[in-house]
């Protein structure tokens, strides 16, 4: 925060004003609460301004990490929407006493073209911003996206991170007592697997291409199993996994996916995920744009993803009913 002043009051005795150009640290428990209270009216006013100016963009914000989304078949039209929305955003932030870190501003385009894709630069210098060159990959909240949503870079990054963790764990075996294979297996399950499977719902779903993912993850688990047993590299992967008691990475992902598909049912009915799902028992729910209920039959057959699988698991296989329906009341 900039251009702000504060004062303190003790028993009706005010202190002189002090300039405040810093905020609460991100590690503080007050940081998410204060940021939400301060940014809520800002986001409301921003969406209202964009709606009045008829700029078709969406705004997402995770504390101080904002995201502007534009959907269009033309890159030039999308860049014009970005330019206008960035101008409105920067002026509104300045009125709120906030600034944009232009060094951290990035541009990224999703595209399904099979040939060479060279999007033009986004020049924001006319409104005081930088000139953005679209990147090949985009990292947001720990997820690494590429232009075709294949998540190859995401798998490579976290697989290498998991292998590095396994190599660091070898130092524990060089201590005075060392660790036995059972303890190594526990370390792998509770420390390494959580790293490599971060965000697996993004790329592990029905009808998803998984050959590359399974190949990289299989190599990672093989190195971990060899470290756990201290075995030779010539042994088969299936034999090492059977001796160590480690389930195959594909079957482990299937187990986690089946459990996570039922997790949305434990959420409140007004949760954003539940609102996007198609609940046939709730006839009073208003239709929401871009929800599964608004898709045509052709779109449902084409659509793929974890949310689609969760919807089919919850309402497509299991019979659903409303417990408060009139037909279920006694003596009806």
mmCIF file of C-alpha atoms in Angstrom:
data_model
loop_
_atom_site.group_PDB
_atom_site.id
_atom_site.type_symbol
_atom_site.label_atom_id
_atom_site.label_comp_id
_atom_site.label_asym_id
_atom_site.label_seq_id
_atom_site.Cartn_x
_atom_site.Cartn_y
_atom_site.Cartn_z
ATOM 1 C CA UNK A 1 0.000 0.000 0.000
ATOM 2 C CA UNK A 2 1.171 3.521 -0.809
ATOM 3 C CA UNK A 3 0.001 7.050 -0.022
ATOM 4 C CA UNK A 4 -1.654 5.996 3.236
ATOM 5 C CA UNK A 5 -1.436 7.355 6.784
ATOM 6 C CA UNK A 6 -2.516 5.986 10.142
ATOM 7 C CA UNK A 7 -2.826 7.123 13.739
ATOM 8 C CA UNK A 8 -3.438 5.430 17.091
ATOM 9 C CA UNK A 9 -5.843 6.236 19.900
ATOM 10 C CA UNK A 10 -5.291 5.503 23.620
ATOM 11 C CA UNK A 11 -8.028 6.641 26.032
ATOM 12 C CA UNK A 12 -9.114 9.526 23.786
ATOM 13 C CA UNK A 13 -5.492 10.591 23.269
ATOM 14 C CA UNK A 14 -4.757 10.515 19.511
ATOM 15 C CA UNK A 15 -1.228 10.135 18.233
ATOM 16 C CA UNK A 16 0.219 12.082 15.305
ATOM 17 C CA UNK A 17 -0.226 10.576 11.853
ATOM 18 C CA UNK A 18 2.397 8.236 10.432
ATOM 19 C CA UNK A 19 2.956 7.341 6.803
ATOM 20 C CA UNK A 20 2.230 3.682 6.088
ATOM 21 C CA UNK A 21 3.817 2.333 2.925
ATOM 22 C CA UNK A 22 4.035 -1.290 4.011
ATOM 23 C CA UNK A 23 1.415 -3.864 4.895
ATOM 24 C CA UNK A 24 1.032 -7.015 6.907
ATOM 25 C CA UNK A 25 3.421 -9.807 5.933
ATOM 26 C CA UNK A 26 2.099 -12.768 3.985
ATOM 27 C CA UNK A 27 3.011 -15.117 6.825
ATOM 28 C CA UNK A 28 0.695 -13.273 9.212
ATOM 29 C CA UNK A 29 -2.751 -14.677 10.024
ATOM 30 C CA UNK A 30 -4.223 -11.221 9.406
ATOM 31 C CA UNK A 31 -3.005 -11.082 5.817
ATOM 32 C CA UNK A 32 -5.800 -13.094 4.105
ATOM 33 C CA UNK A 33 -8.507 -11.513 6.268
ATOM 34 C CA UNK A 34 -7.429 -7.920 5.702
ATOM 35 C CA UNK A 35 -6.774 -8.478 1.996
ATOM 36 C CA UNK A 36 -10.229 -9.997 1.509
ATOM 37 C CA UNK A 37 -11.906 -7.088 3.313
ATOM 38 C CA UNK A 38 -9.956 -4.541 1.290
ATOM 39 C CA UNK A 39 -10.172 -6.204 -2.121
ATOM 40 C CA UNK A 40 -13.848 -7.223 -2.049
ATOM 41 C CA UNK A 41 -15.212 -3.733 -2.835
ATOM 42 C CA UNK A 42 -12.424 -3.233 -5.368
ATOM 43 C CA UNK A 43 -13.369 -6.385 -7.295
ATOM 44 C CA UNK A 44 -17.049 -5.438 -7.170
ATOM 45 C CA UNK A 45 -16.351 -1.975 -8.600
ATOM 46 C CA UNK A 46 -13.973 -3.410 -11.203
ATOM 47 C CA UNK A 47 -16.516 -5.909 -12.514
ATOM 48 C CA UNK A 48 -19.145 -3.170 -12.608
ATOM 49 C CA UNK A 49 -16.846 -0.892 -14.654
ATOM 50 C CA UNK A 50 -15.993 -3.692 -17.096
ATOM 51 C CA UNK A 51 -19.669 -4.516 -17.525
ATOM 52 C CA UNK A 52 -20.551 -0.893 -18.259
ATOM 53 C CA UNK A 53 -17.729 -0.618 -20.801
ATOM 54 C CA UNK A 54 -18.816 -3.951 -22.350
ATOM 55 C CA UNK A 55 -15.375 -5.567 -21.995
ATOM 56 C CA UNK A 56 -15.958 -9.356 -22.022
ATOM 57 C CA UNK A 57 -13.266 -10.489 -19.582
ATOM 58 C CA UNK A 58 -13.333 -12.445 -16.328
ATOM 59 C CA UNK A 59 -11.381 -11.560 -13.193
ATOM 60 C CA UNK A 60 -9.931 -14.058 -10.726
ATOM 61 C CA UNK A 61 -7.955 -13.085 -7.638
ATOM 62 C CA UNK A 62 -6.042 -15.188 -5.146
ATOM 63 C CA UNK A 63 -5.108 -12.614 -2.485
ATOM 64 C CA UNK A 64 -2.678 -10.356 -4.407
ATOM 65 C CA UNK A 65 -2.291 -12.638 -7.433
ATOM 66 C CA UNK A 66 -4.810 -11.473 -10.032
ATOM 67 C CA UNK A 67 -5.802 -13.031 -13.324
ATOM 68 C CA UNK A 68 -7.562 -11.521 -16.361
ATOM 69 C CA UNK A 69 -9.211 -14.058 -18.680
ATOM 70 C CA UNK A 70 -10.415 -13.294 -22.222
ATOM 71 C CA UNK A 71 -11.907 -15.861 -24.597
ATOM 72 C CA UNK A 72 -11.960 -15.204 -28.328
ATOM 73 C CA UNK A 73 -10.958 -16.928 -31.556
ATOM 74 C CA UNK A 74 -8.939 -13.865 -32.603
ATOM 75 C CA UNK A 75 -5.685 -13.038 -30.792
ATOM 76 C CA UNK A 76 -5.953 -9.367 -31.790
ATOM 77 C CA UNK A 77 -9.407 -9.021 -30.250
ATOM 78 C CA UNK A 78 -8.217 -10.741 -27.058
ATOM 79 C CA UNK A 79 -5.239 -8.365 -26.842
ATOM 80 C CA UNK A 80 -7.544 -5.363 -27.242
ATOM 81 C CA UNK A 81 -9.692 -6.672 -24.374
ATOM 82 C CA UNK A 82 -6.564 -7.143 -22.270
ATOM 83 C CA UNK A 83 -5.394 -3.613 -23.078
ATOM 84 C CA UNK A 84 -8.697 -1.990 -22.095
ATOM 85 C CA UNK A 85 -9.155 -4.060 -18.946
ATOM 86 C CA UNK A 86 -5.545 -3.435 -17.862
ATOM 87 C CA UNK A 87 -6.117 0.299 -18.261
ATOM 88 C CA UNK A 88 -9.268 0.193 -16.113
ATOM 89 C CA UNK A 89 -7.548 -2.038 -13.570
ATOM 90 C CA UNK A 90 -4.469 0.162 -13.157
ATOM 91 C CA UNK A 91 -6.508 3.372 -12.710
ATOM 92 C CA UNK A 92 -8.831 1.758 -10.186
ATOM 93 C CA UNK A 93 -5.916 0.302 -8.212
ATOM 94 C CA UNK A 94 -4.294 3.721 -8.099
ATOM 95 C CA UNK A 95 -7.467 5.210 -6.606
ATOM 96 C CA UNK A 96 -7.404 2.471 -3.949
ATOM 97 C CA UNK A 97 -3.778 3.237 -3.094
ATOM 98 C CA UNK A 98 -2.479 0.001 -4.614
ATOM 99 C CA UNK A 99 0.138 -0.534 -7.311
ATOM 100 C CA UNK A 100 0.791 -3.177 -9.954
ATOM 101 C CA UNK A 101 4.150 -4.911 -10.051
ATOM 102 C CA UNK A 102 4.734 -4.703 -13.792
ATOM 103 C CA UNK A 103 7.772 -6.967 -13.504
ATOM 104 C CA UNK A 104 5.508 -9.878 -12.500
ATOM 105 C CA UNK A 105 2.914 -9.226 -15.211
ATOM 106 C CA UNK A 106 2.737 -12.068 -17.744
ATOM 107 C CA UNK A 107 0.725 -12.905 -20.864
ATOM 108 C CA UNK A 108 -0.255 -16.394 -21.957
ATOM 109 C CA UNK A 109 -2.467 -17.783 -24.740
ATOM 110 C CA UNK A 110 -4.149 -21.186 -24.963
ATOM 111 C CA UNK A 111 -4.250 -22.509 -28.506
ATOM 112 C CA UNK A 112 -5.067 -25.876 -30.120
ATOM 113 C CA UNK A 113 -3.304 -25.226 -33.427
ATOM 114 C CA UNK A 114 -1.089 -28.093 -34.582
ATOM 115 C CA UNK A 115 1.347 -25.875 -36.473
ATOM 116 C CA UNK A 116 3.666 -23.133 -35.295
ATOM 117 C CA UNK A 117 1.912 -20.623 -33.070
ATOM 118 C CA UNK A 118 3.575 -17.214 -32.662
ATOM 119 C CA UNK A 119 1.188 -14.819 -30.902
ATOM 120 C CA UNK A 120 1.964 -11.103 -31.145
ATOM 121 C CA UNK A 121 3.303 -9.091 -28.248
ATOM 122 C CA UNK A 122 0.964 -7.132 -26.011
ATOM 123 C CA UNK A 123 2.172 -3.534 -25.816
ATOM 124 C CA UNK A 124 0.962 -1.808 -22.630
ATOM 125 C CA UNK A 125 3.471 1.027 -22.716
ATOM 126 C CA UNK A 126 0.806 3.572 -23.708
ATOM 127 C CA UNK A 127 -0.907 3.119 -20.337
ATOM 128 C CA UNK A 128 2.272 2.853 -18.274
ATOM 129 C CA UNK A 129 2.636 -0.911 -18.458
ATOM 130 C CA UNK A 130 5.278 -3.221 -19.945
ATOM 131 C CA UNK A 131 5.469 -4.914 -23.322
ATOM 132 C CA UNK A 132 4.471 -8.511 -22.717
ATOM 133 C CA UNK A 133 5.795 -11.368 -24.813
ATOM 134 C CA UNK A 134 3.540 -14.447 -24.488
ATOM 135 C CA UNK A 135 5.282 -17.362 -22.811
ATOM 136 C CA UNK A 136 5.354 -21.021 -23.773
ATOM 137 C CA UNK A 137 4.321 -22.148 -20.267
ATOM 138 C CA UNK A 138 2.459 -20.468 -17.451
ATOM 139 C CA UNK A 139 2.729 -21.226 -13.737
ATOM 140 C CA UNK A 140 -0.180 -20.266 -11.510
ATOM 141 C CA UNK A 141 -0.632 -21.392 -7.899
ATOM 142 C CA UNK A 142 1.867 -24.192 -8.427
ATOM 143 C CA UNK A 143 0.203 -25.538 -11.581
ATOM 144 C CA UNK A 144 2.211 -25.415 -14.820
ATOM 145 C CA UNK A 145 0.120 -24.999 -17.973
ATOM 146 C CA UNK A 146 1.114 -25.234 -21.605
ATOM 147 C CA UNK A 147 -0.875 -23.955 -24.573
ATOM 148 C CA UNK A 148 -2.592 -27.269 -25.294
ATOM 149 C CA UNK A 149 -3.198 -28.282 -21.668
ATOM 150 C CA UNK A 150 -1.070 -31.416 -21.969
ATOM 151 C CA UNK A 151 0.648 -30.793 -18.588
ATOM 152 C CA UNK A 152 3.926 -32.348 -19.732
ATOM 153 C CA UNK A 153 5.940 -29.554 -18.118
ATOM 154 C CA UNK A 154 3.917 -29.943 -14.922
ATOM 155 C CA UNK A 155 4.756 -33.657 -14.737
ATOM 156 C CA UNK A 156 8.439 -33.057 -15.549
ATOM 157 C CA UNK A 157 8.767 -30.372 -12.879
ATOM 158 C CA UNK A 158 7.224 -32.326 -10.021
ATOM 159 C CA UNK A 159 8.819 -35.621 -11.052
ATOM 160 C CA UNK A 160 12.254 -34.001 -10.933
ATOM 161 C CA UNK A 161 11.330 -32.452 -7.603
ATOM 162 C CA UNK A 162 10.316 -35.862 -6.242
ATOM 163 C CA UNK A 163 13.516 -37.508 -7.515
ATOM 164 C CA UNK A 164 15.548 -34.754 -5.834
ATOM 165 C CA UNK A 165 13.706 -35.476 -2.593
ATOM 166 C CA UNK A 166 14.550 -39.181 -2.897
ATOM 167 C CA UNK A 167 18.225 -38.353 -3.465
ATOM 168 C CA UNK A 168 18.234 -36.098 -0.408
ATOM 169 C CA UNK A 169 16.695 -38.891 1.672
ATOM 170 C CA UNK A 170 19.745 -41.042 0.928
ATOM 171 C CA UNK A 171 21.608 -38.892 3.417
ATOM 172 C CA UNK A 172 19.398 -40.292 6.176
ATOM 173 C CA UNK A 173 20.807 -43.753 5.497
ATOM 174 C CA UNK A 174 24.333 -42.539 6.169
ATOM 175 C CA UNK A 175 23.620 -41.632 9.799
ATOM 176 C CA UNK A 176 24.825 -43.681 12.757
ATOM 177 C CA UNK A 177 21.873 -46.074 12.722
ATOM 178 C CA UNK A 178 20.403 -45.426 9.274
ATOM 179 C CA UNK A 179 16.851 -46.240 8.251
ATOM 180 C CA UNK A 180 15.406 -49.608 7.289
ATOM 181 C CA UNK A 181 13.368 -50.328 4.120
ATOM 182 C CA UNK A 182 10.059 -49.991 5.978
ATOM 183 C CA UNK A 183 10.941 -46.460 7.067
ATOM 184 C CA UNK A 184 12.126 -45.631 3.547
ATOM 185 C CA UNK A 185 8.812 -46.815 2.141
ATOM 186 C CA UNK A 186 6.929 -44.643 4.626
ATOM 187 C CA UNK A 187 9.026 -41.629 3.693
ATOM 188 C CA UNK A 188 8.252 -42.211 0.032
ATOM 189 C CA UNK A 189 4.515 -42.567 0.631
ATOM 190 C CA UNK A 190 4.075 -39.606 2.941
ATOM 191 C CA UNK A 191 6.658 -37.179 1.534
ATOM 192 C CA UNK A 192 7.419 -37.922 -2.103
ATOM 193 C CA UNK A 193 4.054 -39.028 -3.496
ATOM 194 C CA UNK A 194 2.330 -35.896 -2.228
ATOM 195 C CA UNK A 195 4.832 -33.819 -4.178
ATOM 196 C CA UNK A 196 4.648 -35.612 -7.501
ATOM 197 C CA UNK A 197 0.842 -35.980 -7.493
ATOM 198 C CA UNK A 198 0.124 -32.344 -6.735
ATOM 199 C CA UNK A 199 -2.822 -31.245 -8.863
ATOM 200 C CA UNK A 200 -3.338 -34.657 -10.461
ATOM 201 C CA UNK A 201 -7.041 -33.841 -11.019
ATOM 202 C CA UNK A 202 -5.974 -31.487 -13.805
ATOM 203 C CA UNK A 203 -4.538 -34.184 -16.037
ATOM 204 C CA UNK A 204 -5.804 -37.565 -14.747
ATOM 205 C CA UNK A 205 -9.409 -38.011 -15.881
ATOM 206 C CA UNK A 206 -11.451 -40.186 -18.191
ATOM 207 C CA UNK A 207 -10.298 -40.291 -21.860
ATOM 208 C CA UNK A 208 -7.199 -38.216 -21.107
ATOM 209 C CA UNK A 209 -3.905 -39.019 -22.930
ATOM 210 C CA UNK A 210 -1.713 -40.463 -20.183
ATOM 211 C CA UNK A 211 1.105 -42.320 -21.945
ATOM 212 C CA UNK A 212 3.702 -39.599 -21.327
ATOM 213 C CA UNK A 213 2.579 -39.013 -17.739
ATOM 214 C CA UNK A 214 2.683 -42.693 -16.808
ATOM 215 C CA UNK A 215 6.112 -43.101 -18.408
ATOM 216 C CA UNK A 216 7.668 -40.242 -16.397
ATOM 217 C CA UNK A 217 5.947 -41.186 -13.148
ATOM 218 C CA UNK A 218 6.894 -44.845 -13.616
ATOM 219 C CA UNK A 219 10.578 -43.912 -13.934
ATOM 220 C CA UNK A 220 10.333 -41.806 -10.806
ATOM 221 C CA UNK A 221 8.734 -44.589 -8.759
ATOM 222 C CA UNK A 222 11.244 -47.152 -10.054
ATOM 223 C CA UNK A 223 14.151 -45.023 -8.793
ATOM 224 C CA UNK A 224 12.430 -44.688 -5.434
ATOM 225 C CA UNK A 225 11.781 -48.450 -5.175
ATOM 226 C CA UNK A 226 15.428 -49.243 -6.004
ATOM 227 C CA UNK A 227 16.513 -46.838 -3.262
ATOM 228 C CA UNK A 228 14.115 -48.413 -0.756
ATOM 229 C CA UNK A 229 15.382 -51.972 -1.349
ATOM 230 C CA UNK A 230 18.954 -51.180 -2.326
ATOM 231 C CA UNK A 231 18.410 -53.525 -5.269
ATOM 232 C CA UNK A 232 20.112 -53.753 -8.635
ATOM 233 C CA UNK A 233 18.814 -51.722 -11.554
ATOM 234 C CA UNK A 234 18.354 -54.837 -13.694
ATOM 235 C CA UNK A 235 15.338 -56.008 -11.675
ATOM 236 C CA UNK A 236 11.873 -55.531 -13.165
ATOM 237 C CA UNK A 237 9.719 -52.657 -12.008
ATOM 238 C CA UNK A 238 6.743 -54.874 -11.124
ATOM 239 C CA UNK A 239 8.905 -57.137 -8.952
ATOM 240 C CA UNK A 240 10.469 -54.248 -7.032
ATOM 241 C CA UNK A 241 7.078 -52.623 -6.431
ATOM 242 C CA UNK A 242 5.638 -55.941 -5.212
ATOM 243 C CA UNK A 243 8.490 -56.534 -2.742
ATOM 244 C CA UNK A 244 8.414 -52.980 -1.375
ATOM 245 C CA UNK A 245 4.606 -52.987 -1.092
ATOM 246 C CA UNK A 246 4.190 -49.932 -3.321
ATOM 247 C CA UNK A 247 1.113 -49.938 -5.507
ATOM 248 C CA UNK A 248 1.554 -49.145 -9.194
ATOM 249 C CA UNK A 249 1.394 -45.415 -9.851
ATOM 250 C CA UNK A 250 -1.528 -45.845 -12.289
ATOM 251 C CA UNK A 251 -3.610 -47.859 -9.822
ATOM 252 C CA UNK A 252 -2.736 -45.405 -7.059
ATOM 253 C CA UNK A 253 -4.005 -42.538 -9.195
ATOM 254 C CA UNK A 254 -7.202 -44.437 -9.943
ATOM 255 C CA UNK A 255 -7.770 -44.964 -6.230
ATOM 256 C CA UNK A 256 -7.212 -41.285 -5.429
ATOM 257 C CA UNK A 257 -9.430 -40.221 -8.325
ATOM 258 C CA UNK A 258 -12.361 -42.364 -7.204
ATOM 259 C CA UNK A 259 -12.152 -40.846 -3.746
ATOM 260 C CA UNK A 260 -11.799 -37.259 -4.960
ATOM 261 C CA UNK A 261 -14.751 -37.650 -7.346
ATOM 262 C CA UNK A 262 -17.077 -38.121 -4.377
ATOM 263 C CA UNK A 263 -15.594 -35.222 -2.408
ATOM 264 C CA UNK A 264 -17.837 -32.528 -4.019
ATOM 265 C CA UNK A 265 -20.867 -34.238 -2.443
ATOM 266 C CA UNK A 266 -19.549 -33.284 1.000
ATOM 267 C CA UNK A 267 -19.591 -29.589 0.090
ATOM 268 C CA UNK A 268 -22.444 -27.220 0.842
ATOM 269 C CA UNK A 269 -25.176 -26.949 -1.806
ATOM 270 C CA UNK A 270 -24.253 -23.313 -2.506
ATOM 271 C CA UNK A 271 -20.575 -24.112 -3.086
ATOM 272 C CA UNK A 272 -19.248 -23.008 -6.481
ATOM 273 C CA UNK A 273 -18.344 -26.582 -7.457
ATOM 274 C CA UNK A 274 -21.780 -27.915 -6.517
ATOM 275 C CA UNK A 275 -23.442 -25.115 -8.480
ATOM 276 C CA UNK A 276 -21.620 -26.147 -11.646
ATOM 277 C CA UNK A 277 -22.650 -29.786 -11.254
ATOM 278 C CA UNK A 278 -25.889 -31.200 -12.655
ATOM 279 C CA UNK A 279 -28.101 -32.226 -9.722
ATOM 280 C CA UNK A 280 -31.363 -33.667 -11.097
ATOM 281 C CA UNK A 281 -32.920 -33.884 -7.632
ATOM 282 C CA UNK A 282 -32.710 -30.121 -7.103
ATOM 283 C CA UNK A 283 -35.313 -28.773 -9.507
ATOM 284 C CA UNK A 284 -35.505 -25.400 -7.752
ATOM 285 C CA UNK A 285 -31.891 -24.528 -8.550
ATOM 286 C CA UNK A 286 -31.567 -21.722 -11.083
ATOM 287 C CA UNK A 287 -29.575 -22.591 -14.222
ATOM 288 C CA UNK A 288 -26.062 -21.176 -14.157
ATOM 289 C CA UNK A 289 -24.213 -20.232 -17.352
ATOM 290 C CA UNK A 290 -21.338 -22.581 -18.256
ATOM 291 C CA UNK A 291 -22.627 -25.262 -15.869
ATOM 292 C CA UNK A 292 -22.864 -28.907 -16.864
ATOM 293 C CA UNK A 293 -26.641 -28.619 -16.931
ATOM 294 C CA UNK A 294 -26.430 -25.973 -19.666
ATOM 295 C CA UNK A 295 -24.423 -28.217 -22.032
ATOM 296 C CA UNK A 296 -26.016 -29.929 -24.986
ATOM 297 C CA UNK A 297 -25.750 -33.686 -25.508
ATOM 298 C CA UNK A 298 -23.007 -33.192 -28.075
ATOM 299 C CA UNK A 299 -21.074 -30.894 -25.756
ATOM 300 C CA UNK A 300 -21.382 -33.396 -22.913
ATOM 301 C CA UNK A 301 -19.905 -36.132 -25.069
ATOM 302 C CA UNK A 302 -16.957 -33.910 -26.006
ATOM 303 C CA UNK A 303 -16.349 -32.321 -22.588
ATOM 304 C CA UNK A 304 -13.677 -34.001 -20.472
ATOM 305 C CA UNK A 305 -12.284 -33.262 -17.050
ATOM 306 C CA UNK A 306 -12.354 -34.104 -13.372
ATOM 307 C CA UNK A 307 -15.569 -32.136 -12.786
ATOM 308 C CA UNK A 308 -17.332 -34.073 -15.570
ATOM 309 C CA UNK A 309 -16.198 -37.361 -14.031
ATOM 310 C CA UNK A 310 -17.336 -36.230 -10.582
ATOM 311 C CA UNK A 311 -20.738 -35.291 -11.969
ATOM 312 C CA UNK A 312 -21.111 -38.670 -13.694
ATOM 313 C CA UNK A 313 -19.959 -40.468 -10.563
ATOM 314 C CA UNK A 314 -22.361 -38.601 -8.306
ATOM 315 C CA UNK A 315 -25.493 -38.292 -10.437
ATOM 316 C CA UNK A 316 -24.925 -40.575 -13.442
ATOM 317 C CA UNK A 317 -24.299 -43.863 -11.648
ATOM 318 C CA UNK A 318 -25.819 -43.535 -8.191
ATOM 319 C CA UNK A 319 -29.573 -42.857 -7.988
ATOM 320 C CA UNK A 320 -30.221 -39.357 -6.692
ATOM 321 C CA UNK A 321 -33.313 -38.104 -4.912
ATOM 322 C CA UNK A 322 -34.407 -35.217 -2.767
ATOM 323 C CA UNK A 323 -34.936 -36.288 0.897
ATOM 324 C CA UNK A 324 -37.462 -33.469 1.375
ATOM 325 C CA UNK A 325 -39.657 -34.342 -1.603
ATOM 326 C CA UNK A 326 -43.395 -34.581 -0.955
ATOM 327 C CA UNK A 327 -43.531 -38.205 -2.097
ATOM 328 C CA UNK A 328 -41.093 -39.176 0.643
ATOM 329 C CA UNK A 329 -43.119 -37.686 3.492
ATOM 330 C CA UNK A 330 -44.974 -40.140 5.806
ATOM 331 C CA UNK A 331 -48.516 -41.190 4.812
ATOM 332 C CA UNK A 332 -48.314 -39.457 1.439
#
